[in-house]
GROMACS .gro file of N, CA, C and O in nm:
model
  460
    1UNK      N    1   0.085  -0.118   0.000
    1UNK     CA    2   0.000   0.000   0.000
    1UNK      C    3   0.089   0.124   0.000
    1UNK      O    4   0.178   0.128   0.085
    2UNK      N    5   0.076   0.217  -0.080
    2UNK     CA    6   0.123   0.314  -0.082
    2UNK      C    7   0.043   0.481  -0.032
    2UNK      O    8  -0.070   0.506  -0.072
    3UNK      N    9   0.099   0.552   0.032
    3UNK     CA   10   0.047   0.649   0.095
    3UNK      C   11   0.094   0.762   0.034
    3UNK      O   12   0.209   0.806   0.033
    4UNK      N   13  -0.034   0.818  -0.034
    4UNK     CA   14  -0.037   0.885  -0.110
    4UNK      C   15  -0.005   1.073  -0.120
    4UNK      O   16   0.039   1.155  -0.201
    5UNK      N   17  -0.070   1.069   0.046
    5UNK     CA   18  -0.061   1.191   0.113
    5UNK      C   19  -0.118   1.199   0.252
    5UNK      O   20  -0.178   1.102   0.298
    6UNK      N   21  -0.105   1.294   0.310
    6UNK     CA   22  -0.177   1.322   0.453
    6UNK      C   23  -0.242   1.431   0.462
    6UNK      O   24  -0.227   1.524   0.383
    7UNK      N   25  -0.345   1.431   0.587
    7UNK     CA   26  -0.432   1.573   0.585
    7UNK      C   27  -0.427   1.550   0.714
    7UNK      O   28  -0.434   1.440   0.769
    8UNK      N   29  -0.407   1.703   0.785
    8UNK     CA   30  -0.397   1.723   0.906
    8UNK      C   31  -0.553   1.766   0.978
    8UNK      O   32  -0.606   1.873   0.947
    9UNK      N   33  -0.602   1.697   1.049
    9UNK     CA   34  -0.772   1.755   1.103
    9UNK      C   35  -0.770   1.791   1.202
    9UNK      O   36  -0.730   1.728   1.300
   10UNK      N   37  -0.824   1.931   1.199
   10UNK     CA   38  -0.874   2.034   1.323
   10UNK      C   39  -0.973   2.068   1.340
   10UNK      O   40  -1.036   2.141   1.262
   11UNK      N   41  -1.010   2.028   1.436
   11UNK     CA   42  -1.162   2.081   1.488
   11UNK      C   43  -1.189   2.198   1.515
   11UNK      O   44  -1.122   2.237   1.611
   12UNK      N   45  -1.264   2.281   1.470
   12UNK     CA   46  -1.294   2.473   1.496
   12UNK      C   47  -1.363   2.502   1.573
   12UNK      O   48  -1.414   2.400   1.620
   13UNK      N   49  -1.406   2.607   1.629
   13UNK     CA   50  -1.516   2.649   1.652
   13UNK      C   51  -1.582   2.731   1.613
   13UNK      O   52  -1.700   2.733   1.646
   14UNK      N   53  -1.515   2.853   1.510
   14UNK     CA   54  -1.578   2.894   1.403
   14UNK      C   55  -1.520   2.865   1.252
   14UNK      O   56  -1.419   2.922   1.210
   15UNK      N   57  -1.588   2.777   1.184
   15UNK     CA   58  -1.575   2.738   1.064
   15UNK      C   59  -1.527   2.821   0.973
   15UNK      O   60  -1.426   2.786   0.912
   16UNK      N   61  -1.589   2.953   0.945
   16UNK     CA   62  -1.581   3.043   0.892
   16UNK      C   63  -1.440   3.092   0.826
   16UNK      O   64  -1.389   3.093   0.714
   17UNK      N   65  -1.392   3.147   1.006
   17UNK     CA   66  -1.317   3.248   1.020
   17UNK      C   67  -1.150   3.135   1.004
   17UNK      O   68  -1.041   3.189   0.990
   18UNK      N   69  -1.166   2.987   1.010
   18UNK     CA   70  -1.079   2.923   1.004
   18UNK      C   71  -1.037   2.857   0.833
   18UNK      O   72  -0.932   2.814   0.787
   19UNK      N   73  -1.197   2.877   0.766
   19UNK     CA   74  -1.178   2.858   0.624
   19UNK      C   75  -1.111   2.973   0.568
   19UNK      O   76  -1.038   2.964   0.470
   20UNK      N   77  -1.139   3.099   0.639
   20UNK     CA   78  -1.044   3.211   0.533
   20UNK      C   79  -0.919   3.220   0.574
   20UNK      O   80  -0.828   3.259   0.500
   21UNK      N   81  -0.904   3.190   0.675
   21UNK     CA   82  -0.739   3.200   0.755
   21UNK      C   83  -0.617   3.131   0.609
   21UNK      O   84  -0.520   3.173   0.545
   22UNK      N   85  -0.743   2.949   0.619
   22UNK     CA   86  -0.616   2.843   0.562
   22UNK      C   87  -0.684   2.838   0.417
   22UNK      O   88  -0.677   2.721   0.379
   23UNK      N   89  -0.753   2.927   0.311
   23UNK     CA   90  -0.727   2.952   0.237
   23UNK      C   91  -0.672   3.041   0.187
   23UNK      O   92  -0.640   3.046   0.068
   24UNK      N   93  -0.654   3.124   0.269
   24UNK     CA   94  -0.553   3.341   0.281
   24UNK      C   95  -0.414   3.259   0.256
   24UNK      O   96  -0.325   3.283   0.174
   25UNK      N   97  -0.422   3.142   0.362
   25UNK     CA   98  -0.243   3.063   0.368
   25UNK      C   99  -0.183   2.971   0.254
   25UNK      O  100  -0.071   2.979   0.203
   26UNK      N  101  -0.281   2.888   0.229
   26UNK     CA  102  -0.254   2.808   0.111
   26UNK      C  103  -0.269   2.824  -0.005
   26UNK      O  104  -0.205   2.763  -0.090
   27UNK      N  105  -0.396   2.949  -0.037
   27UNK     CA  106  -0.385   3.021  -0.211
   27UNK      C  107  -0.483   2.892  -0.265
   27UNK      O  108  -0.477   2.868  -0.385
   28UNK      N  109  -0.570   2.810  -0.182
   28UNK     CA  110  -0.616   2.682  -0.233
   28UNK      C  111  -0.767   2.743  -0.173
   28UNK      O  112  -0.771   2.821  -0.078
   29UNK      N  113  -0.912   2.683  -0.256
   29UNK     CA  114  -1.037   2.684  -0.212
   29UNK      C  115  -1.058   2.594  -0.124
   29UNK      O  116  -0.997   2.488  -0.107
   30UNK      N  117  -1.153   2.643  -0.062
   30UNK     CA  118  -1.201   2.510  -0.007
   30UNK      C  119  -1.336   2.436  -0.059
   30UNK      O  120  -1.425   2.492  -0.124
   31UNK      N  121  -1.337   2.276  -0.009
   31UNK     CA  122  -1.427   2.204  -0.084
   31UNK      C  123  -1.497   2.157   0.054
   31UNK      O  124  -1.438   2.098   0.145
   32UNK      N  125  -1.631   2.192   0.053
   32UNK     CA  126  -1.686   2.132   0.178
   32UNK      C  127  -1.826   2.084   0.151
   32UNK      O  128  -1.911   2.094   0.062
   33UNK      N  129  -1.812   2.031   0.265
   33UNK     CA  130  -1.971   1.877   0.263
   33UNK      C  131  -1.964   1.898   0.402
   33UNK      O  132  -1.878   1.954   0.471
   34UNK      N  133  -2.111   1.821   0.439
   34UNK     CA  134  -2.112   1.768   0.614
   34UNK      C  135  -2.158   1.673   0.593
   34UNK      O  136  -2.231   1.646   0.497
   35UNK      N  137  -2.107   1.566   0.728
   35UNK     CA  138  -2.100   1.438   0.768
   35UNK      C  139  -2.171   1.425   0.896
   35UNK      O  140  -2.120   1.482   0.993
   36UNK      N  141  -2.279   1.360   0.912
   36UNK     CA  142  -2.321   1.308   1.049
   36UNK      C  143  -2.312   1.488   1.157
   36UNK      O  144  -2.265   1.512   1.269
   37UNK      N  145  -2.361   1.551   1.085
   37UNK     CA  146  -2.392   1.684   1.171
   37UNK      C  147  -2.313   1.779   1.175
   37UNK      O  148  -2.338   1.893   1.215
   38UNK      N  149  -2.141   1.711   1.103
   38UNK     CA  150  -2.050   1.799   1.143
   38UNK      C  151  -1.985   1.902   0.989
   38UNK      O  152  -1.936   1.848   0.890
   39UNK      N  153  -1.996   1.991   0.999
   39UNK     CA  154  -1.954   2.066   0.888
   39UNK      C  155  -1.784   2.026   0.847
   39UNK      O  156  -1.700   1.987   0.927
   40UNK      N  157  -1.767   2.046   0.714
   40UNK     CA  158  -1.635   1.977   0.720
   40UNK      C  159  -1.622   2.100   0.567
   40UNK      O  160  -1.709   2.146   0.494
   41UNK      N  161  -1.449   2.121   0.569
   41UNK     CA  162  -1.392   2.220   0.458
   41UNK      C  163  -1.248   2.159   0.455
   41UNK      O  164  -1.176   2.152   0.555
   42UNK      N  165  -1.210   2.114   0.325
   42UNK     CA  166  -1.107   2.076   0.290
   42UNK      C  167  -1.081   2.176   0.204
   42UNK      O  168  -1.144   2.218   0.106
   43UNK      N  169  -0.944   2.219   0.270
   43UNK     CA  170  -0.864   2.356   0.211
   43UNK      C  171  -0.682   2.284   0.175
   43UNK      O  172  -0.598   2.282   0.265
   44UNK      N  173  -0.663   2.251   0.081
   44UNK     CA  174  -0.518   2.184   0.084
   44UNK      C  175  -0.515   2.103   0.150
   44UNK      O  176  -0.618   2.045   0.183
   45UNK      N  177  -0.406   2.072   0.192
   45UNK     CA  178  -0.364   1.976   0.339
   45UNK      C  179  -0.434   1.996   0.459
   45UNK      O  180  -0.379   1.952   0.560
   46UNK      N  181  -0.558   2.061   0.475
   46UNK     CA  182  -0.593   2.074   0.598
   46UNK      C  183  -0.743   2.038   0.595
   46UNK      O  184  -0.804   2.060   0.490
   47UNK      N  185  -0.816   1.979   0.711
   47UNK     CA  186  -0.920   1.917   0.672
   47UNK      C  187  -0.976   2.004   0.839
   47UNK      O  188  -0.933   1.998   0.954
   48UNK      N  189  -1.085   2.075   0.776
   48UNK     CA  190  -1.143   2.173   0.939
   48UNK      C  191  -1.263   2.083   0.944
   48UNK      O  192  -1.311   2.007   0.859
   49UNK      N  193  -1.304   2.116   1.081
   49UNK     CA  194  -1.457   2.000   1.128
   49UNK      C  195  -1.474   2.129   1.239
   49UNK      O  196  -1.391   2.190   1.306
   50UNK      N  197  -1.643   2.143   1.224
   50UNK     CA  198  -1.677   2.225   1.298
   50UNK      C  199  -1.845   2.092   1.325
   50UNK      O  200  -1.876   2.009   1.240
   51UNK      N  201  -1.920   2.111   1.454
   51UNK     CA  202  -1.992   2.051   1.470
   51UNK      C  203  -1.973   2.023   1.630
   51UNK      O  204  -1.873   2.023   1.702
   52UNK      N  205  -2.142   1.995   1.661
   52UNK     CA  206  -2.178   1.917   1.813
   52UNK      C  207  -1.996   1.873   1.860
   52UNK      O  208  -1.900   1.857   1.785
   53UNK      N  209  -2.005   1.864   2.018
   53UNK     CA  210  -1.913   1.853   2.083
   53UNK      C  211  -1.915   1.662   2.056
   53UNK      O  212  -1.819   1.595   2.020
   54UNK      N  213  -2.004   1.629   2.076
   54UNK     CA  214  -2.018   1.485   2.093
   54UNK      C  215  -1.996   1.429   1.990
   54UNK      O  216  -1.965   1.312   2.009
   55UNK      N  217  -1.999   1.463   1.873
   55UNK     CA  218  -1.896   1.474   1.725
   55UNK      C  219  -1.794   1.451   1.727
   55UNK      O  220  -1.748   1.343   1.692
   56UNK      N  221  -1.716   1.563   1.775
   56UNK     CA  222  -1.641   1.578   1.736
   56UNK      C  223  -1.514   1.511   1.803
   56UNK      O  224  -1.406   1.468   1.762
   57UNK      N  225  -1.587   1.526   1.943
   57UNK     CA  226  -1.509   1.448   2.074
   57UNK      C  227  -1.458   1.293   1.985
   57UNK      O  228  -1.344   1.255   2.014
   58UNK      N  229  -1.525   1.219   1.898
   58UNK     CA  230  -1.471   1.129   1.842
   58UNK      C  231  -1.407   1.113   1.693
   58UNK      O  232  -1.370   1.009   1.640
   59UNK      N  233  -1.402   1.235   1.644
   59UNK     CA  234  -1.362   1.305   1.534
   59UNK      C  235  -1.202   1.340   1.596
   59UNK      O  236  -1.101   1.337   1.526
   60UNK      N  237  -1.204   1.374   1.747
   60UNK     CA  238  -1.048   1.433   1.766
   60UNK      C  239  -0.940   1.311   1.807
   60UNK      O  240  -0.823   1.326   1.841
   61UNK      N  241  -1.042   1.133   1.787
   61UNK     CA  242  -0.975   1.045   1.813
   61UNK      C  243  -0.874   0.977   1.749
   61UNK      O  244  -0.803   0.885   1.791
   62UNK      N  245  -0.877   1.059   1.593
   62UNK     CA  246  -0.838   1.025   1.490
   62UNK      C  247  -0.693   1.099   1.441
   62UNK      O  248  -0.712   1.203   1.378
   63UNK      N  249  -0.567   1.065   1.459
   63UNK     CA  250  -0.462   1.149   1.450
   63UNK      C  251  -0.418   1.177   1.311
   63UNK      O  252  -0.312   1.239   1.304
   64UNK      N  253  -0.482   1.142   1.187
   64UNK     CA  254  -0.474   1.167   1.046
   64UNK      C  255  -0.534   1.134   0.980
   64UNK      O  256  -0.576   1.020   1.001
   65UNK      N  257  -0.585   1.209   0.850
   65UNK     CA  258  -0.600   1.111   0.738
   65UNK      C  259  -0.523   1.097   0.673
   65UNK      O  260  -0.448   1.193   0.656
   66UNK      N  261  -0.499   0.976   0.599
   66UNK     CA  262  -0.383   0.923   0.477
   66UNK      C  263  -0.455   0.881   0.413
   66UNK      O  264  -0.533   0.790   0.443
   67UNK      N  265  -0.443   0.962   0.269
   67UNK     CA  266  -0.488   0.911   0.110
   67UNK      C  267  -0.378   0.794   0.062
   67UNK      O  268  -0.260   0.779   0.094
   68UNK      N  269  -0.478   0.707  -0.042
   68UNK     CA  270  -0.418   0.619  -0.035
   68UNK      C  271  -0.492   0.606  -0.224
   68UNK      O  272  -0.578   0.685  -0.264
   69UNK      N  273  -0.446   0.516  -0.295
   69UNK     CA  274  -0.491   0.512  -0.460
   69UNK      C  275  -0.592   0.355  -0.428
   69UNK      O  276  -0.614   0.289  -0.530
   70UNK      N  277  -0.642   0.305  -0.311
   70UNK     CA  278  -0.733   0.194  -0.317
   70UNK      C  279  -0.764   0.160  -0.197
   70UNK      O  280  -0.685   0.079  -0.150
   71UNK      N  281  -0.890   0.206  -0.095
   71UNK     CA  282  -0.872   0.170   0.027
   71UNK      C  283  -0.911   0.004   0.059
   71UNK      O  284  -0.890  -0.042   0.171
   72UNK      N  285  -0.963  -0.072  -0.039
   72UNK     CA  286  -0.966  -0.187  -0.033
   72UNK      C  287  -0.844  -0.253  -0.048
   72UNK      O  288  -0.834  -0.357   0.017
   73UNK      N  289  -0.752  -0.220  -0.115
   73UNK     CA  290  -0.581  -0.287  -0.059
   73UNK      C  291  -0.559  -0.201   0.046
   73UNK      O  292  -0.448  -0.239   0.084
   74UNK      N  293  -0.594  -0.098   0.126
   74UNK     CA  294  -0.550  -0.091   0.253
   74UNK      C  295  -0.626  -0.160   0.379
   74UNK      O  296  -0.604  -0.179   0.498
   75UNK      N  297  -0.708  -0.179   0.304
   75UNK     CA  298  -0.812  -0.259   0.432
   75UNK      C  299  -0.734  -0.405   0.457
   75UNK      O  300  -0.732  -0.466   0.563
   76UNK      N  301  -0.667  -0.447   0.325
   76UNK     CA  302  -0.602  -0.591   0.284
   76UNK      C  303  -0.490  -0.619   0.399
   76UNK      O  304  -0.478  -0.709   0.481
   77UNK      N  305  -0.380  -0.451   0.354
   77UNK     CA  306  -0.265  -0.459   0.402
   77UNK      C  307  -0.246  -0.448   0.561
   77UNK      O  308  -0.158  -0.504   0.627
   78UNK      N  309  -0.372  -0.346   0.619
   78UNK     CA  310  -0.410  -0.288   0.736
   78UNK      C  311  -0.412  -0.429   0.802
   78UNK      O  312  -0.333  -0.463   0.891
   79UNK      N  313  -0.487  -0.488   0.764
   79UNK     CA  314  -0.564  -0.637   0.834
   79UNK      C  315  -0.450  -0.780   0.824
   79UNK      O  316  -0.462  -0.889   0.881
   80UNK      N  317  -0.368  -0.745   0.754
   80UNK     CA  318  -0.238  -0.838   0.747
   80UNK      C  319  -0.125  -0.789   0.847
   80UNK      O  320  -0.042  -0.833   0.926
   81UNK      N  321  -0.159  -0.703   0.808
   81UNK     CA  322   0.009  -0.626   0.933
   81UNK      C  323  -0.069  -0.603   1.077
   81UNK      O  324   0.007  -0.573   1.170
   82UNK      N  325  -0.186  -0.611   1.103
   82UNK     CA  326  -0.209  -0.681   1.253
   82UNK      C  327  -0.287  -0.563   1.306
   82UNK      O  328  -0.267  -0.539   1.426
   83UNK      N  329  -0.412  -0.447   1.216
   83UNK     CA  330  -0.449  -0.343   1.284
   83UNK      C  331  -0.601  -0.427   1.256
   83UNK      O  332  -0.656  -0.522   1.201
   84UNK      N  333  -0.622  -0.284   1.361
   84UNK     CA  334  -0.817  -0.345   1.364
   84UNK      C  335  -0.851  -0.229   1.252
   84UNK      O  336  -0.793  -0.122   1.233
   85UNK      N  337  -0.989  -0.299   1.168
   85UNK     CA  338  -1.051  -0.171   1.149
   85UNK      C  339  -1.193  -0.168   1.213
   85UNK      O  340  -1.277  -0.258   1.212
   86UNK      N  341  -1.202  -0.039   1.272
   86UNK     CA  342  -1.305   0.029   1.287
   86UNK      C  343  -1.491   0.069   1.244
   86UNK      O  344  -1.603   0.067   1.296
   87UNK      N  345  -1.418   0.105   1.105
   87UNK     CA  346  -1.533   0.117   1.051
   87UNK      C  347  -1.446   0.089   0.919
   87UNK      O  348  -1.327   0.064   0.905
   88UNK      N  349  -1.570   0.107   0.809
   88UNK     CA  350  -1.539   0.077   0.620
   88UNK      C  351  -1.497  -0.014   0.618
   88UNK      O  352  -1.469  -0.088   0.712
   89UNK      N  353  -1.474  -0.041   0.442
   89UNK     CA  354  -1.427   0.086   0.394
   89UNK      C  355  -1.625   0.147   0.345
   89UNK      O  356  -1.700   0.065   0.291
   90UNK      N  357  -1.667   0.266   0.370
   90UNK     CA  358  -1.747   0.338   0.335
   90UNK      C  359  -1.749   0.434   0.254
   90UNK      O  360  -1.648   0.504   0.260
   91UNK      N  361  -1.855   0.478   0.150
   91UNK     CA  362  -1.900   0.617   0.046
   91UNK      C  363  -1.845   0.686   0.142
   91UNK      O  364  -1.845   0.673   0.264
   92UNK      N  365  -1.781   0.790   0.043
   92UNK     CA  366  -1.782   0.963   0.118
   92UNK      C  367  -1.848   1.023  -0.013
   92UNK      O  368  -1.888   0.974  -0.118
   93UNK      N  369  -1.842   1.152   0.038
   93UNK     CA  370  -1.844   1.225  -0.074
   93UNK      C  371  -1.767   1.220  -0.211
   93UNK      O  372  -1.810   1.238  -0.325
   94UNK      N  373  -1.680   1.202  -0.181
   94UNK     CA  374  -1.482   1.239  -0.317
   94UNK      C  375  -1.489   1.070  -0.289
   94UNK      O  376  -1.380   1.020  -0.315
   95UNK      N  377  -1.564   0.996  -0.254
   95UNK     CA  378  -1.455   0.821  -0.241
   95UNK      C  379  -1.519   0.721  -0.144
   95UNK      O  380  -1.633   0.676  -0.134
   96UNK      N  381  -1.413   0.704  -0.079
   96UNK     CA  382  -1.441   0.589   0.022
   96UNK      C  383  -1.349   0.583   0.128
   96UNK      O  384  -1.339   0.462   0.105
   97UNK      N  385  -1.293   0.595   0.199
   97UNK     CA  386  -1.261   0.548   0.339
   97UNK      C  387  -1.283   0.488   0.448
   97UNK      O  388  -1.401   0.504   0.477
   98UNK      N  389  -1.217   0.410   0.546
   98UNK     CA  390  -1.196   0.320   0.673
   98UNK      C  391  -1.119   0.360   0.789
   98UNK      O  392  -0.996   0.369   0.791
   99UNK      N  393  -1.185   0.380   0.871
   99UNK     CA  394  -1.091   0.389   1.015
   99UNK      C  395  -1.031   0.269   1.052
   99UNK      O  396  -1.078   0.158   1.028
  100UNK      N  397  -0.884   0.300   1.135
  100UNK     CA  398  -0.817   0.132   1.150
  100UNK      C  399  -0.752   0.215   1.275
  100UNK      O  400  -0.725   0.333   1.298
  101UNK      N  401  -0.741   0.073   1.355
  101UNK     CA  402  -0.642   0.127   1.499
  101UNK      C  403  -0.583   0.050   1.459
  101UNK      O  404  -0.627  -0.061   1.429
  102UNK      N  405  -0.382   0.113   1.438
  102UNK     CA  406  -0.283   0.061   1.429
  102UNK      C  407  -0.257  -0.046   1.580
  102UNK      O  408  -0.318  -0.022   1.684
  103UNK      N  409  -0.169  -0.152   1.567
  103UNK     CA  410  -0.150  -0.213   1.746
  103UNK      C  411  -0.032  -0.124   1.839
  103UNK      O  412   0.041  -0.182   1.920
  104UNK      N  413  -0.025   0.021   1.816
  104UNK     CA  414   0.004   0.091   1.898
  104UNK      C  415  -0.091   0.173   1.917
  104UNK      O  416  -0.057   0.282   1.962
  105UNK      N  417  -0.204   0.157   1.896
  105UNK     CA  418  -0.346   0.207   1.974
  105UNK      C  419  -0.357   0.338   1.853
  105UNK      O  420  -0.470   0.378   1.826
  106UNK      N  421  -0.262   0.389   1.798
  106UNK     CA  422  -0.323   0.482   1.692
  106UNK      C  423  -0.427   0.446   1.575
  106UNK      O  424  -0.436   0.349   1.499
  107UNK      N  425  -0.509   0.581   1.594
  107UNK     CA  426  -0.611   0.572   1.494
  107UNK      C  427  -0.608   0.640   1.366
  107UNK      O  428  -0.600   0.763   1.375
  108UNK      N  429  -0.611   0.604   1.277
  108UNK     CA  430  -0.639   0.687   1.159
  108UNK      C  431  -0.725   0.639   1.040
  108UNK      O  432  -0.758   0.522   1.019
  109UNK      N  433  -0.757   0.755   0.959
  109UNK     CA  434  -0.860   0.689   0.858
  109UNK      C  435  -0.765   0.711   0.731
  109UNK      O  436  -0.681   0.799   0.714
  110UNK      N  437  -0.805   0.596   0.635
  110UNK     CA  438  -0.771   0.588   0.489
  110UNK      C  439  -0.848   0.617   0.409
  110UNK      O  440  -0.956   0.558   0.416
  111UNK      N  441  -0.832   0.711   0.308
  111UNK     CA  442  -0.946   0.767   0.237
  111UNK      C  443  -0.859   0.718   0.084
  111UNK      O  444  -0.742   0.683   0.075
  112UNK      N  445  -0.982   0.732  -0.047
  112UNK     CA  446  -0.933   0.728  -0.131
  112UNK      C  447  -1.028   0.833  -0.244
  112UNK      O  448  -1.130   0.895  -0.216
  113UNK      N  449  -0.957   0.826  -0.373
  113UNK     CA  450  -1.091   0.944  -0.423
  113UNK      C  451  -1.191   0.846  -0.558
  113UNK      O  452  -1.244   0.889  -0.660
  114UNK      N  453  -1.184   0.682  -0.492
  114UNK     CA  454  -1.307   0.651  -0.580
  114UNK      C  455  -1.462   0.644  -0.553
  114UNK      O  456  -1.532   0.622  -0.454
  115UNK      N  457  -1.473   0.659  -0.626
  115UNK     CA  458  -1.652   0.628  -0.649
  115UNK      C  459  -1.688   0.481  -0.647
  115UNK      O  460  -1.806   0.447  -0.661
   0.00000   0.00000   0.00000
Protein backbone atom coordinates (compact mmCIF):
# COMPACT_ATOMS: atom_id res chain seq x y z
CA UNK A 1 0.00 0.00 0.00
CA UNK A 2 1.23 3.14 -0.82
CA UNK A 3 0.47 6.49 0.95
CA UNK A 4 -0.37 8.85 -1.10
CA UNK A 5 -0.61 11.91 1.13
CA UNK A 6 -1.77 13.22 4.53
CA UNK A 7 -4.32 15.73 5.85
CA UNK A 8 -3.97 17.23 9.06
CA UNK A 9 -7.72 17.55 11.03
CA UNK A 10 -8.74 20.34 13.23
CA UNK A 11 -11.62 20.81 14.88
CA UNK A 12 -12.94 24.73 14.96
CA UNK A 13 -15.16 26.49 16.52
CA UNK A 14 -15.78 28.94 14.03
CA UNK A 15 -15.75 27.38 10.64
CA UNK A 16 -15.81 30.43 8.92
CA UNK A 17 -13.17 32.48 10.20
CA UNK A 18 -10.79 29.23 10.04
CA UNK A 19 -11.78 28.58 6.24
CA UNK A 20 -10.44 32.11 5.33
CA UNK A 21 -7.39 32.00 7.55
CA UNK A 22 -6.16 28.43 5.62
CA UNK A 23 -7.27 29.52 2.37
CA UNK A 24 -5.53 33.41 2.81
CA UNK A 25 -2.43 30.63 3.68
CA UNK A 26 -2.54 28.08 1.11
CA UNK A 27 -3.85 30.21 -2.11
CA UNK A 28 -6.16 26.82 -2.33
CA UNK A 29 -10.37 26.84 -2.12
CA UNK A 30 -12.01 25.10 -0.07
CA UNK A 31 -14.27 22.04 -0.84
CA UNK A 32 -16.86 21.32 1.78
CA UNK A 33 -19.71 18.77 2.63
CA UNK A 34 -21.12 17.68 6.14
CA UNK A 35 -21.00 14.38 7.68
CA UNK A 36 -23.21 13.08 10.49
CA UNK A 37 -23.92 16.84 11.71
CA UNK A 38 -20.50 17.99 11.43
CA UNK A 39 -19.54 20.66 8.88
CA UNK A 40 -16.35 19.77 7.20
CA UNK A 41 -13.92 22.20 4.58
CA UNK A 42 -11.07 20.76 2.90
CA UNK A 43 -8.64 23.56 2.11
CA UNK A 44 -5.18 21.84 0.84
CA UNK A 45 -3.64 19.76 3.39
CA UNK A 46 -5.93 20.74 5.98
CA UNK A 47 -9.20 19.17 6.72
CA UNK A 48 -11.43 21.73 9.39
CA UNK A 49 -14.57 20.00 11.28
CA UNK A 50 -16.77 22.25 12.98
CA UNK A 51 -19.92 20.51 14.70
CA UNK A 52 -21.78 19.17 18.13
CA UNK A 53 -19.13 18.53 20.83
CA UNK A 54 -20.18 14.85 20.93
CA UNK A 55 -18.96 14.74 17.25
CA UNK A 56 -16.41 15.78 17.36
CA UNK A 57 -15.09 14.48 20.74
CA UNK A 58 -14.71 11.29 18.42
CA UNK A 59 -13.62 13.05 15.34
CA UNK A 60 -10.48 14.33 17.66
CA UNK A 61 -9.75 10.45 18.13
CA UNK A 62 -8.38 10.25 14.90
CA UNK A 63 -4.62 11.49 14.50
CA UNK A 64 -4.74 11.67 10.46
CA UNK A 65 -6.00 11.11 7.38
CA UNK A 66 -3.83 9.23 4.77
CA UNK A 67 -4.88 9.11 1.10
CA UNK A 68 -4.18 6.19 -0.35
CA UNK A 69 -4.91 5.12 -4.60
CA UNK A 70 -7.33 1.94 -3.17
CA UNK A 71 -8.72 1.70 0.27
CA UNK A 72 -9.66 -1.87 -0.33
CA UNK A 73 -5.81 -2.87 -0.59
CA UNK A 74 -5.50 -0.91 2.53
CA UNK A 75 -8.12 -2.59 4.32
CA UNK A 76 -6.02 -5.91 2.84
CA UNK A 77 -2.65 -4.59 4.02
CA UNK A 78 -4.10 -2.88 7.36
CA UNK A 79 -5.64 -6.37 8.34
CA UNK A 80 -2.38 -8.38 7.47
CA UNK A 81 0.09 -6.26 9.33
CA UNK A 82 -2.09 -6.81 12.53
CA UNK A 83 -4.49 -3.43 12.84
CA UNK A 84 -8.17 -3.45 13.64
CA UNK A 85 -10.51 -1.71 11.49
CA UNK A 86 -13.05 0.29 12.87
CA UNK A 87 -15.33 1.17 10.51
CA UNK A 88 -15.39 0.77 6.20
CA UNK A 89 -14.27 0.86 3.94
CA UNK A 90 -17.47 3.38 3.35
CA UNK A 91 -19.00 6.17 0.46
CA UNK A 92 -17.82 9.63 1.18
CA UNK A 93 -18.44 12.25 -0.74
CA UNK A 94 -14.82 12.39 -3.17
CA UNK A 95 -14.55 8.21 -2.41
CA UNK A 96 -14.41 5.89 0.22
CA UNK A 97 -12.61 5.48 3.39
CA UNK A 98 -11.96 3.20 6.73
CA UNK A 99 -10.91 3.89 10.15
CA UNK A 100 -8.17 1.32 11.50
CA UNK A 101 -6.42 1.27 14.99
CA UNK A 102 -2.83 0.61 14.29
CA UNK A 103 -1.50 -2.13 17.46
CA UNK A 104 0.04 0.91 18.98
CA UNK A 105 -3.46 2.07 19.74
CA UNK A 106 -3.23 4.82 16.92
CA UNK A 107 -6.11 5.72 14.94
CA UNK A 108 -6.39 6.87 11.59
CA UNK A 109 -8.60 6.89 8.58
CA UNK A 110 -7.71 5.88 4.89
CA UNK A 111 -9.46 7.67 2.37
CA UNK A 112 -9.33 7.28 -1.31
CA UNK A 113 -10.91 9.44 -4.23
CA UNK A 114 -13.07 6.51 -5.80
CA UNK A 115 -16.52 6.28 -6.49
Amino acid sequence: MEILGTTLRICVDDLESAVDFYERLTGAPAQRFERGGVAVAAVSSFLLMSGPESELEVLRKVAATLSVDDVDAAFTALTEAGAKILAGPVPTPVGRNLIAVHPDGSVFEYVDRRS
